[in-house]
mmCIF file of C-alpha atoms in Angstrom:
data_model
loop_
_atom_site.group_PDB
_atom_site.id
_atom_site.type_symbol
_atom_site.label_atom_id
_atom_site.label_comp_id
_atom_site.label_asym_id
_atom_site.label_seq_id
_atom_site.Cartn_x
_atom_site.Cartn_y
_atom_site.Cartn_z
ATOM 1 C CA UNK K 1 117.196 -199.521 -14.856
ATOM 2 C CA UNK K 2 116.240 -198.349 -11.906
ATOM 3 C CA UNK K 3 113.144 -198.000 -9.674
ATOM 4 C CA UNK K 4 111.330 -194.412 -8.418
ATOM 5 C CA UNK K 5 109.356 -194.092 -5.159
ATOM 6 C CA UNK K 6 107.300 -191.124 -4.578
ATOM 7 C CA UNK K 7 106.828 -189.649 -1.331
ATOM 8 C CA UNK K 8 103.852 -187.540 -1.641
ATOM 9 C CA UNK K 9 103.399 -186.827 1.662
ATOM 10 C CA UNK K 10 102.569 -182.874 1.093
ATOM 11 C CA UNK K 11 101.064 -183.470 -2.550
ATOM 12 C CA UNK K 12 102.520 -183.649 -6.221
ATOM 13 C CA UNK K 13 102.592 -181.035 -9.212
ATOM 14 C CA UNK K 14 104.726 -180.851 -12.212
ATOM 15 C CA UNK K 15 107.334 -178.870 -10.671
ATOM 16 C CA UNK K 16 107.873 -181.053 -8.003
ATOM 17 C CA UNK K 17 107.922 -184.073 -9.928
ATOM 18 C CA UNK K 18 110.859 -182.295 -12.147
ATOM 19 C CA UNK K 19 112.350 -180.446 -9.054
ATOM 20 C CA UNK K 20 112.756 -184.215 -7.376
ATOM 21 C CA UNK K 21 114.291 -185.600 -10.610
ATOM 22 C CA UNK K 22 116.870 -182.671 -10.723
ATOM 23 C CA UNK K 23 117.277 -183.265 -7.287
ATOM 24 C CA UNK K 24 118.190 -187.118 -7.718
ATOM 25 C CA UNK K 25 120.812 -185.601 -10.708
ATOM 26 C CA UNK K 26 118.948 -185.186 -13.788
ATOM 27 C CA UNK K 27 121.150 -183.071 -15.899
ATOM 28 C CA UNK K 28 119.671 -179.747 -16.345
ATOM 29 C CA UNK K 29 121.008 -178.827 -19.603
ATOM 30 C CA UNK K 30 120.044 -182.358 -21.101
ATOM 31 C CA UNK K 31 116.913 -181.847 -20.123
ATOM 32 C CA UNK K 32 116.770 -178.464 -21.828
ATOM 33 C CA UNK K 33 118.396 -180.053 -25.028
ATOM 34 C CA UNK K 34 115.547 -182.594 -25.044
ATOM 35 C CA UNK K 35 113.037 -180.087 -24.721
ATOM 36 C CA UNK K 36 114.379 -178.115 -27.598
ATOM 37 C CA UNK K 37 113.303 -181.135 -29.772
ATOM 38 C CA UNK K 38 109.570 -179.970 -29.064
ATOM 39 C CA UNK K 39 110.144 -176.563 -31.133
ATOM 40 C CA UNK K 40 107.750 -174.497 -29.015
ATOM 41 C CA UNK K 41 109.308 -171.401 -27.873
ATOM 42 C CA UNK K 42 108.353 -168.438 -25.329
ATOM 43 C CA UNK K 43 109.791 -170.057 -22.329
ATOM 44 C CA UNK K 44 112.590 -170.555 -19.767
ATOM 45 C CA UNK K 45 113.151 -173.001 -17.067
ATOM 46 C CA UNK K 46 114.647 -172.654 -13.904
ATOM 47 C CA UNK K 47 116.056 -174.547 -11.004
ATOM 48 C CA UNK K 48 117.492 -173.696 -7.723
ATOM 49 C CA UNK K 49 118.888 -175.702 -5.193
ATOM 50 C CA UNK K 50 117.543 -173.738 -1.759
ATOM 51 C CA UNK K 51 116.885 -175.114 1.990
ATOM 52 C CA UNK K 52 113.357 -174.994 3.472
ATOM 53 C CA UNK K 53 113.045 -175.861 6.838
ATOM 54 C CA UNK K 54 116.708 -176.812 6.934
ATOM 55 C CA UNK K 55 116.437 -179.336 4.075
ATOM 56 C CA UNK K 56 117.886 -179.057 0.562
ATOM 57 C CA UNK K 57 116.189 -179.786 -2.372
ATOM 58 C CA UNK K 58 115.527 -178.338 -5.871
ATOM 59 C CA UNK K 59 112.556 -175.743 -6.897
ATOM 60 C CA UNK K 60 112.107 -176.001 -10.839
ATOM 61 C CA UNK K 61 109.822 -173.544 -12.464
ATOM 62 C CA UNK K 62 108.529 -173.089 -16.003
ATOM 63 C CA UNK K 63 108.505 -169.229 -16.586
ATOM 64 C CA UNK K 64 106.380 -168.717 -19.684
ATOM 65 C CA UNK K 65 106.073 -165.124 -21.099
ATOM 66 C CA UNK K 66 102.960 -163.355 -20.248
ATOM 67 C CA UNK K 67 102.959 -164.621 -16.690
ATOM 68 C CA UNK K 68 101.593 -168.442 -15.370
ATOM 69 C CA UNK K 69 98.924 -169.673 -14.537
ATOM 70 C CA UNK K 70 100.212 -172.836 -13.000
ATOM 71 C CA UNK K 71 98.529 -175.043 -15.548
ATOM 72 C CA UNK K 72 95.135 -174.748 -14.926
ATOM 73 C CA UNK K 73 92.823 -175.317 -18.026
ATOM 74 C CA UNK K 74 91.318 -171.842 -18.693
ATOM 75 C CA UNK K 75 87.943 -172.271 -20.941
ATOM 76 C CA UNK K 76 86.863 -169.417 -22.923
ATOM 77 C CA UNK K 77 83.044 -170.687 -23.142
ATOM 78 C CA UNK K 78 82.062 -170.211 -26.452
ATOM 79 C CA UNK K 79 83.000 -166.231 -26.690
ATOM 80 C CA UNK K 80 83.334 -166.402 -30.636
ATOM 81 C CA UNK K 81 81.561 -162.967 -30.570
ATOM 82 C CA UNK K 82 81.629 -161.302 -34.329
ATOM 83 C CA UNK K 83 83.112 -164.502 -35.334
ATOM 84 C CA UNK K 84 86.442 -163.837 -33.540
ATOM 85 C CA UNK K 85 87.975 -167.191 -32.744
ATOM 86 C CA UNK K 86 91.107 -166.763 -30.559
ATOM 87 C CA UNK K 87 93.383 -169.429 -31.760
ATOM 88 C CA UNK K 88 96.415 -167.762 -30.643
ATOM 89 C CA UNK K 89 95.311 -167.837 -27.492
ATOM 90 C CA UNK K 90 94.353 -171.429 -26.326
ATOM 91 C CA UNK K 91 95.347 -174.962 -27.308
ATOM 92 C CA UNK K 92 92.789 -177.752 -28.072
ATOM 93 C CA UNK K 93 93.816 -181.439 -27.089
ATOM 94 C CA UNK K 94 94.870 -182.142 -30.915
ATOM 95 C CA UNK K 95 96.817 -179.228 -30.770
ATOM 96 C CA UNK K 96 98.650 -180.996 -28.132
ATOM 97 C CA UNK K 97 99.125 -184.495 -29.468
ATOM 98 C CA UNK K 98 99.894 -182.721 -33.277
ATOM 99 C CA UNK K 99 102.749 -180.924 -31.358
ATOM 100 C CA UNK K 100 104.087 -183.592 -29.404
ATOM 101 C CA UNK K 101 103.183 -185.949 -32.812
ATOM 102 C CA UNK K 102 105.698 -183.408 -35.052
ATOM 103 C CA UNK K 103 108.466 -183.223 -32.682
ATOM 104 C CA UNK K 104 112.008 -185.450 -32.443
ATOM 105 C CA UNK K 105 111.441 -186.902 -29.433
ATOM 106 C CA UNK K 106 111.517 -190.687 -28.310
ATOM 107 C CA UNK K 107 108.347 -192.539 -28.994
ATOM 108 C CA UNK K 108 108.162 -193.200 -25.197
ATOM 109 C CA UNK K 109 108.199 -189.620 -24.533
ATOM 110 C CA UNK K 110 105.405 -188.970 -27.095
ATOM 111 C CA UNK K 111 103.369 -192.092 -25.614
ATOM 112 C CA UNK K 112 103.851 -190.920 -22.195
ATOM 113 C CA UNK K 113 103.178 -187.189 -22.701
ATOM 114 C CA UNK K 114 100.231 -187.834 -24.642
ATOM 115 C CA UNK K 115 98.507 -190.169 -22.552
ATOM 116 C CA UNK K 116 98.890 -187.698 -19.252
ATOM 117 C CA UNK K 117 97.412 -185.145 -21.583
ATOM 118 C CA UNK K 118 94.069 -187.205 -22.774
ATOM 119 C CA UNK K 119 93.880 -187.921 -18.741
ATOM 120 C CA UNK K 120 93.541 -184.630 -17.919
ATOM 121 C CA UNK K 121 91.398 -183.576 -20.843
ATOM 122 C CA UNK K 122 88.849 -186.364 -20.118
ATOM 123 C CA UNK K 123 88.675 -184.992 -16.697
ATOM 124 C CA UNK K 124 87.914 -181.425 -17.743
ATOM 125 C CA UNK K 125 85.969 -182.501 -20.280
ATOM 126 C CA UNK K 126 83.461 -184.179 -17.707
ATOM 127 C CA UNK K 127 83.789 -181.550 -14.879
ATOM 128 C CA UNK K 128 82.368 -178.852 -17.877
ATOM 129 C CA UNK K 129 80.622 -180.996 -19.262
ATOM 130 C CA UNK K 130 81.801 -180.384 -22.750
ATOM 131 C CA UNK K 131 83.122 -182.732 -26.043
ATOM 132 C CA UNK K 132 86.927 -183.326 -25.626
ATOM 133 C CA UNK K 133 87.803 -181.713 -28.899
ATOM 134 C CA UNK K 134 86.132 -178.242 -27.676
ATOM 135 C CA UNK K 135 88.654 -177.942 -23.680
ATOM 136 C CA UNK K 136 90.798 -175.000 -24.037
ATOM 137 C CA UNK K 137 94.149 -174.719 -22.589
ATOM 138 C CA UNK K 138 94.709 -171.544 -21.995
ATOM 139 C CA UNK K 139 98.081 -170.547 -24.022
ATOM 140 C CA UNK K 140 100.030 -169.295 -20.934
ATOM 141 C CA UNK K 141 98.694 -172.362 -19.339
ATOM 142 C CA UNK K 142 99.330 -174.677 -22.101
ATOM 143 C CA UNK K 143 102.894 -173.818 -22.571
ATOM 144 C CA UNK K 144 103.529 -174.725 -18.882
ATOM 145 C CA UNK K 145 101.691 -177.821 -18.904
ATOM 146 C CA UNK K 146 103.165 -178.924 -22.052
ATOM 147 C CA UNK K 147 106.637 -178.713 -20.575
ATOM 148 C CA UNK K 148 105.805 -179.573 -17.132
ATOM 149 C CA UNK K 149 104.647 -183.072 -18.392
ATOM 150 C CA UNK K 150 106.875 -183.839 -21.420
ATOM 151 C CA UNK K 151 109.983 -182.924 -19.085
ATOM 152 C CA UNK K 152 108.835 -185.060 -16.634
ATOM 153 C CA UNK K 153 108.386 -187.957 -19.250
ATOM 154 C CA UNK K 154 112.136 -187.027 -20.712
ATOM 155 C CA UNK K 155 113.664 -187.190 -17.127
ATOM 156 C CA UNK K 156 112.521 -190.789 -16.955
ATOM 157 C CA UNK K 157 113.872 -191.586 -19.534
ATOM 158 C CA UNK K 158 116.990 -189.879 -19.275
ATOM 159 C CA UNK K 159 117.676 -191.527 -15.709
ATOM 160 C CA UNK K 160 116.623 -194.599 -17.133
ATOM 161 C CA UNK K 161 113.527 -195.220 -14.580
ATOM 162 C CA UNK K 162 111.353 -197.987 -15.720
ATOM 163 C CA UNK K 163 109.202 -198.536 -12.762
ATOM 164 C CA UNK K 164 107.294 -195.717 -10.423
ATOM 165 C CA UNK K 165 105.892 -196.718 -6.895
ATOM 166 C CA UNK K 166 104.304 -194.182 -4.786
ATOM 167 C CA UNK K 167 103.171 -193.440 -1.263
ATOM 168 C CA UNK K 168 99.129 -192.402 -0.929
ATOM 169 C CA UNK K 169 99.030 -188.977 -1.870
ATOM 170 C CA UNK K 170 98.312 -185.766 0.510
ATOM 171 C CA UNK K 171 95.659 -182.860 -0.622
ATOM 172 C CA UNK K 172 94.641 -180.513 1.362
ATOM 173 C CA UNK K 173 91.290 -179.254 1.950
ATOM 174 C CA UNK K 174 89.024 -176.188 1.556
ATOM 175 C CA UNK K 175 88.635 -173.881 -1.243
ATOM 176 C CA UNK K 176 90.767 -172.435 -3.261
ATOM 177 C CA UNK K 177 90.810 -168.787 -5.856
ATOM 178 C CA UNK K 178 90.696 -169.054 -9.532
ATOM 179 C CA UNK K 179 90.073 -167.175 -12.307
ATOM 180 C CA UNK K 180 86.466 -168.333 -12.302
ATOM 181 C CA UNK K 181 85.722 -167.833 -8.453
ATOM 182 C CA UNK K 182 86.178 -170.436 -5.927
ATOM 183 C CA UNK K 183 87.368 -174.747 -6.340
ATOM 184 C CA UNK K 184 86.825 -176.706 -3.636
ATOM 185 C CA UNK K 185 89.797 -178.992 -2.939
ATOM 186 C CA UNK K 186 90.714 -181.360 -4.421
ATOM 187 C CA UNK K 187 89.934 -179.221 -7.284
ATOM 188 C CA UNK K 188 87.338 -180.785 -9.634
ATOM 189 C CA UNK K 189 89.816 -181.925 -12.543
ATOM 190 C CA UNK K 190 91.619 -183.930 -9.865
ATOM 191 C CA UNK K 191 88.540 -185.465 -8.140
ATOM 192 C CA UNK K 192 87.059 -186.940 -11.783
ATOM 193 C CA UNK K 193 90.665 -188.475 -12.367
ATOM 194 C CA UNK K 194 89.415 -190.527 -9.411
ATOM 195 C CA UNK K 195 87.124 -192.112 -11.481
ATOM 196 C CA UNK K 196 87.384 -195.440 -12.125
ATOM 197 C CA UNK K 197 90.789 -195.496 -10.253
ATOM 198 C CA UNK K 198 91.764 -196.699 -6.550
ATOM 199 C CA UNK K 199 94.546 -193.816 -5.552
ATOM 200 C CA UNK K 200 94.876 -193.854 -2.251
ATOM 201 C CA UNK K 201 94.206 -189.991 -0.883
ATOM 202 C CA UNK K 202 94.223 -188.820 2.284
ATOM 203 C CA UNK K 203 92.942 -184.988 2.486
ATOM 204 C CA UNK K 204 94.963 -182.734 4.923
ATOM 205 C CA UNK K 205 92.783 -180.989 7.208
ATOM 206 C CA UNK K 206 95.314 -178.564 8.463
ATOM 207 C CA UNK K 207 95.564 -177.704 4.670
ATOM 208 C CA UNK K 208 94.052 -174.627 3.248
ATOM 209 C CA UNK K 209 94.968 -174.842 -0.423
ATOM 210 C CA UNK K 210 95.794 -177.318 -2.817
ATOM 211 C CA UNK K 211 98.459 -179.975 -2.685
ATOM 212 C CA UNK K 212 97.547 -182.248 -5.596
ATOM 213 C CA UNK K 213 97.040 -180.023 -8.827
ATOM 214 C CA UNK K 214 95.871 -181.819 -12.020
ATOM 215 C CA UNK K 215 98.963 -182.027 -14.074
ATOM 216 C CA UNK K 216 100.351 -183.964 -10.696
ATOM 217 C CA UNK K 217 97.193 -186.202 -10.560
ATOM 218 C CA UNK K 218 97.528 -187.443 -14.335
ATOM 219 C CA UNK K 219 101.166 -188.033 -13.752
ATOM 220 C CA UNK K 220 100.417 -190.126 -11.177
ATOM 221 C CA UNK K 221 97.352 -191.800 -12.481
ATOM 222 C CA UNK K 222 99.544 -192.586 -15.859
ATOM 223 C CA UNK K 223 102.838 -193.380 -14.475
ATOM 224 C CA UNK K 224 102.372 -194.906 -11.109
ATOM 225 C CA UNK K 225 102.132 -198.623 -11.034
ATOM 226 C CA UNK K 226 101.814 -199.719 -7.172
ATOM 227 C CA UNK K 227 100.940 -197.445 -4.010
ATOM 228 C CA UNK K 228 102.332 -198.266 -0.678
ATOM 229 C CA UNK K 229 105.400 -198.002 1.840
ATOM 230 C CA UNK K 230 108.845 -198.143 0.274
ATOM 231 C CA UNK K 231 109.547 -201.686 0.000
ATOM 232 C CA UNK K 232 111.713 -203.416 2.929
ATOM 233 C CA UNK K 233 113.729 -204.898 0.621
ATOM 234 C CA UNK K 234 114.780 -201.708 -1.499
ATOM 235 C CA UNK K 235 118.482 -200.537 -1.436
ATOM 236 C CA UNK K 236 118.036 -196.416 -1.596
ATOM 237 C CA UNK K 237 120.897 -195.070 -3.733
ATOM 238 C CA UNK K 238 120.134 -191.421 -3.923
ATOM 239 C CA UNK K 239 116.806 -189.235 -2.297
ATOM 240 C CA UNK K 240 115.639 -186.270 -3.580
ATOM 241 C CA UNK K 241 113.556 -183.257 -2.616
ATOM 242 C CA UNK K 242 111.325 -181.158 -5.178
ATOM 243 C CA UNK K 243 109.877 -178.112 -3.681
ATOM 244 C CA UNK K 244 106.076 -176.599 -4.418
ATOM 245 C CA UNK K 245 105.160 -173.655 -4.503
ATOM 246 C CA UNK K 246 102.390 -173.530 -2.268
ATOM 247 C CA UNK K 247 102.430 -171.757 0.987
ATOM 248 C CA UNK K 248 101.012 -174.633 2.954
ATOM 249 C CA UNK K 249 102.271 -173.498 6.761
ATOM 250 C CA UNK K 250 104.554 -176.884 6.677
ATOM 251 C CA UNK K 251 107.366 -178.427 4.410
ATOM 252 C CA UNK K 252 106.051 -178.732 1.023
ATOM 253 C CA UNK K 253 108.049 -180.500 -1.285
ATOM 254 C CA UNK K 254 107.745 -184.491 -2.569
ATOM 255 C CA UNK K 255 110.635 -186.716 -1.718
ATOM 256 C CA UNK K 256 111.477 -188.915 -4.414
ATOM 257 C CA UNK K 257 113.525 -192.431 -3.888
ATOM 258 C CA UNK K 258 115.567 -193.831 -6.500
ATOM 259 C CA UNK K 259 116.201 -197.640 -5.276
ATOM 260 C CA UNK K 260 117.174 -200.840 -6.554
ATOM 261 C CA UNK K 261 115.243 -203.747 -5.102
ATOM 262 C CA UNK K 262 116.984 -207.137 -4.034
ATOM 263 C CA UNK K 263 115.896 -210.149 -4.128
#
């Protein structure tokens, strides 16, 4: 078993996390084979090794038929005019849990993926003041998030990573524009996930966009056991970089370090 250290100097998202795992050597074809056990369709995975700031890393993306809304939870606030219930356009938490439970994935992957989704749904329910059962994941965002989150859990299992540590996280500042108007950074769901937890986050006033997505924050809150610098007795075996999609004006990547601890 190996330990993974996440150096989140430019935040974290689901695709940065998977990009970093792929850059560390996660087998892309194996990842696709395992994800097929979810029995969901309408998406395609892409990975590309490329250079940013002359540093090579991996860009991972989930391409969903019909565009991508970066996993933000879209709420159709009671748009049931004329009794039309658009079930095909949205997934609720229980739909997602049923999908995960009904898959052929390992129990560990199921357990972690459901815990991560629960974290996001609880935060969104609090932010939008709605019951947990009513939180809607917009179709595109839901598929994107499902593949990202389950993919991350699969990747950790395939790579036999049992412990995850992280640096303090960095987030941006200012505002981002979303479907419902403006959102302050950290975005409300990320801020909500800080309740009751001591995850160290520093805000970068020089970056005017979000660096930590709700998916990224839920991964960290659910999976990371310890925060701080890379342990002094760590012997790194591999380093990987997963690139983000945001234009931060700087090097936007998640650095991941696989290491063994020497006693």
